[in-house]
Amino acid sequence: GHNWQNPGYSQTDQDPVACVNWNDAQAYLQWLNKKAGQSYRLPTEAEWEYACRGGKQETYCGSQDIDKVAVYARKGGDKTQPVGSKAANGFGLYDMSGNVWEWVQDGWHGNYQGAPTDGGEW
């Protein structure tokens, strides 16, 4: 019964949207494309990984220490935390580890065997 309008806990305008399903994400992109007159899409898995790593090879997106960069259940009180409340990664991107799940353009695969080598959609 929870959705992006009612995730089951209180949020402020500083919190990330939660409980977004694939159809919600696609509907938002359609709205954004129409409103902006541009052509936006979700990132591919490879694009998301590149952005996440921030130019470094670290265990988490921006650090070897999960507590510096991630909001997760046992540290977040089982709810989202304000965007940007943890350290940014090497590209200046926040919340790439934890806080909410992310959607990518690719369909789900159990491993990288046969994945595109050019960063394109799988």
mmCIF file of C-alpha atoms in Angstrom:
data_model
loop_
_atom_site.group_PDB
_atom_site.id
_atom_site.type_symbol
_atom_site.label_atom_id
_atom_site.label_comp_id
_atom_site.label_asym_id
_atom_site.label_seq_id
_atom_site.Cartn_x
_atom_site.Cartn_y
_atom_site.Cartn_z
ATOM 1 C CA GLY A 1 0.000 0.000 0.000
ATOM 2 C CA HIS A 2 2.967 2.360 0.018
ATOM 3 C CA ASN A 3 3.962 4.506 -2.943
ATOM 4 C CA TRP A 4 5.993 7.618 -3.730
ATOM 5 C CA GLN A 5 3.254 9.836 -2.312
ATOM 6 C CA ASN A 6 3.019 7.778 0.897
ATOM 7 C CA PRO A 7 6.198 5.763 1.585
ATOM 8 C CA GLY A 8 5.030 4.784 5.078
ATOM 9 C CA TYR A 9 7.157 7.304 6.992
ATOM 10 C CA SER A 10 7.424 11.073 7.194
ATOM 11 C CA GLN A 11 9.567 12.935 4.680
ATOM 12 C CA THR A 12 10.477 16.546 3.978
ATOM 13 C CA ASP A 13 11.283 18.307 0.724
ATOM 14 C CA GLN A 14 14.939 17.536 1.499
ATOM 15 C CA ASP A 15 14.399 13.748 1.351
ATOM 16 C CA PRO A 16 14.692 11.693 -1.841
ATOM 17 C CA VAL A 17 11.583 10.294 -3.430
ATOM 18 C CA ALA A 18 11.029 6.698 -2.317
ATOM 19 C CA CYS A 19 8.809 3.796 -3.379
ATOM 20 C CA VAL A 20 9.169 4.620 -7.069
ATOM 21 C CA ASN A 21 8.498 1.715 -9.401
ATOM 22 C CA TRP A 22 9.608 1.319 -13.026
ATOM 23 C CA ASN A 23 6.350 2.733 -14.372
ATOM 24 C CA ASP A 24 6.598 5.761 -12.056
ATOM 25 C CA ALA A 25 10.136 6.457 -13.307
ATOM 26 C CA GLN A 26 9.076 6.157 -16.950
ATOM 27 C CA ALA A 27 6.030 8.384 -16.403
ATOM 28 C CA TYR A 28 8.239 11.034 -14.789
ATOM 29 C CA LEU A 29 10.657 10.895 -17.730
ATOM 30 C CA GLN A 30 7.791 11.317 -20.199
ATOM 31 C CA TRP A 31 6.546 14.334 -18.230
ATOM 32 C CA LEU A 32 10.063 15.809 -17.980
ATOM 33 C CA ASN A 33 10.779 15.332 -21.680
ATOM 34 C CA LYS A 34 7.543 17.051 -22.638
ATOM 35 C CA LYS A 35 8.021 19.903 -20.173
ATOM 36 C CA ALA A 36 11.708 20.498 -20.984
ATOM 37 C CA GLY A 37 11.530 19.755 -24.704
ATOM 38 C CA GLN A 38 14.540 17.476 -24.260
ATOM 39 C CA SER A 39 15.131 13.739 -24.417
ATOM 40 C CA TYR A 40 16.017 12.410 -20.959
ATOM 41 C CA ARG A 41 16.293 8.733 -20.018
ATOM 42 C CA LEU A 42 17.535 6.648 -17.131
ATOM 43 C CA PRO A 43 21.269 5.910 -17.167
ATOM 44 C CA THR A 44 22.489 2.526 -18.329
ATOM 45 C CA GLU A 45 23.994 0.224 -15.712
ATOM 46 C CA ALA A 46 27.467 1.067 -17.025
ATOM 47 C CA GLU A 47 26.775 4.828 -16.890
ATOM 48 C CA TRP A 48 25.452 4.515 -13.341
ATOM 49 C CA GLU A 49 28.531 2.500 -12.275
ATOM 50 C CA TYR A 50 30.846 5.108 -13.814
ATOM 51 C CA ALA A 51 29.028 7.936 -12.017
ATOM 52 C CA CYS A 52 28.954 5.935 -8.786
ATOM 53 C CA ARG A 53 32.695 5.267 -8.790
ATOM 54 C CA GLY A 54 33.448 8.959 -9.252
ATOM 55 C CA GLY A 55 36.757 8.237 -10.974
ATOM 56 C CA LYS A 56 38.049 6.001 -8.196
ATOM 57 C CA GLN A 57 38.093 2.314 -7.324
ATOM 58 C CA GLU A 58 36.511 2.204 -3.887
ATOM 59 C CA THR A 59 34.254 -0.332 -2.242
ATOM 60 C CA TYR A 60 31.407 2.195 -1.873
ATOM 61 C CA CYS A 61 30.566 5.128 -4.123
ATOM 62 C CA GLY A 62 33.005 7.682 -2.767
ATOM 63 C CA SER A 63 34.790 5.911 0.069
ATOM 64 C CA GLN A 64 36.105 2.701 1.535
ATOM 65 C CA ASP A 65 34.049 3.593 4.648
ATOM 66 C CA ILE A 66 30.316 2.990 4.131
ATOM 67 C CA ASP A 67 29.337 5.279 7.010
ATOM 68 C CA LYS A 68 30.930 8.286 5.263
ATOM 69 C CA VAL A 69 28.884 7.983 2.079
ATOM 70 C CA ALA A 70 25.807 5.809 2.625
ATOM 71 C CA VAL A 71 22.459 5.901 4.386
ATOM 72 C CA TYR A 72 21.242 2.381 5.032
ATOM 73 C CA ALA A 73 18.645 0.707 7.242
ATOM 74 C CA ARG A 74 20.557 0.205 10.483
ATOM 75 C CA LYS A 75 22.119 3.691 10.290
ATOM 76 C CA GLY A 76 19.182 5.539 8.737
ATOM 77 C CA GLY A 77 16.436 4.511 11.136
ATOM 78 C CA ASP A 78 14.625 2.547 8.400
ATOM 79 C CA LYS A 79 13.684 5.713 6.520
ATOM 80 C CA THR A 80 15.326 8.028 4.051
ATOM 81 C CA GLN A 81 17.641 10.781 5.184
ATOM 82 C CA PRO A 82 18.036 14.270 3.674
ATOM 83 C CA VAL A 83 19.789 14.335 0.309
ATOM 84 C CA GLY A 84 23.460 15.280 0.582
ATOM 85 C CA SER A 85 23.764 14.456 4.278
ATOM 86 C CA LYS A 86 26.790 12.229 3.578
ATOM 87 C CA ALA A 87 30.037 12.911 1.701
ATOM 88 C CA ALA A 88 30.054 13.267 -2.081
ATOM 89 C CA ASN A 89 32.051 10.975 -4.365
ATOM 90 C CA GLY A 90 34.935 12.081 -6.618
ATOM 91 C CA PHE A 91 32.516 13.612 -9.159
ATOM 92 C CA GLY A 92 30.664 15.564 -6.462
ATOM 93 C CA LEU A 93 27.634 13.255 -6.578
ATOM 94 C CA TYR A 94 25.788 12.489 -3.361
ATOM 95 C CA ASP A 95 23.756 9.471 -2.254
ATOM 96 C CA MET A 96 25.160 7.029 -4.787
ATOM 97 C CA SER A 97 25.408 4.360 -2.058
ATOM 98 C CA GLY A 98 22.224 3.824 -0.148
ATOM 99 C CA ASN A 99 19.296 6.024 0.858
ATOM 100 C CA VAL A 100 17.002 4.685 -1.915
ATOM 101 C CA TRP A 101 17.142 2.088 -4.693
ATOM 102 C CA GLU A 102 17.917 3.312 -8.168
ATOM 103 C CA TRP A 103 16.497 2.418 -11.561
ATOM 104 C CA VAL A 104 18.648 2.045 -14.668
ATOM 105 C CA GLN A 105 17.635 1.733 -18.307
ATOM 106 C CA ASP A 106 18.898 -1.843 -18.673
ATOM 107 C CA GLY A 107 16.885 -4.906 -17.805
ATOM 108 C CA TRP A 108 18.110 -7.004 -14.869
ATOM 109 C CA HIS A 109 20.897 -9.556 -15.414
ATOM 110 C CA GLY A 110 22.497 -11.805 -12.823
ATOM 111 C CA ASN A 111 26.041 -11.077 -14.022
ATOM 112 C CA TYR A 112 28.005 -9.101 -16.594
ATOM 113 C CA GLN A 113 28.527 -11.933 -19.079
ATOM 114 C CA GLY A 114 27.545 -10.643 -22.501
ATOM 115 C CA ALA A 115 27.165 -7.057 -21.329
ATOM 116 C CA PRO A 116 27.848 -4.278 -23.863
ATOM 117 C CA THR A 117 31.415 -3.038 -23.717
ATOM 118 C CA ASP A 118 30.559 0.481 -24.911
ATOM 119 C CA GLY A 119 28.405 1.525 -21.927
ATOM 120 C CA GLY A 120 25.223 1.176 -23.966
ATOM 121 C CA GLU A 121 21.915 -0.255 -22.856
ATOM 122 C CA TRP A 122 21.775 -4.011 -22.443
#
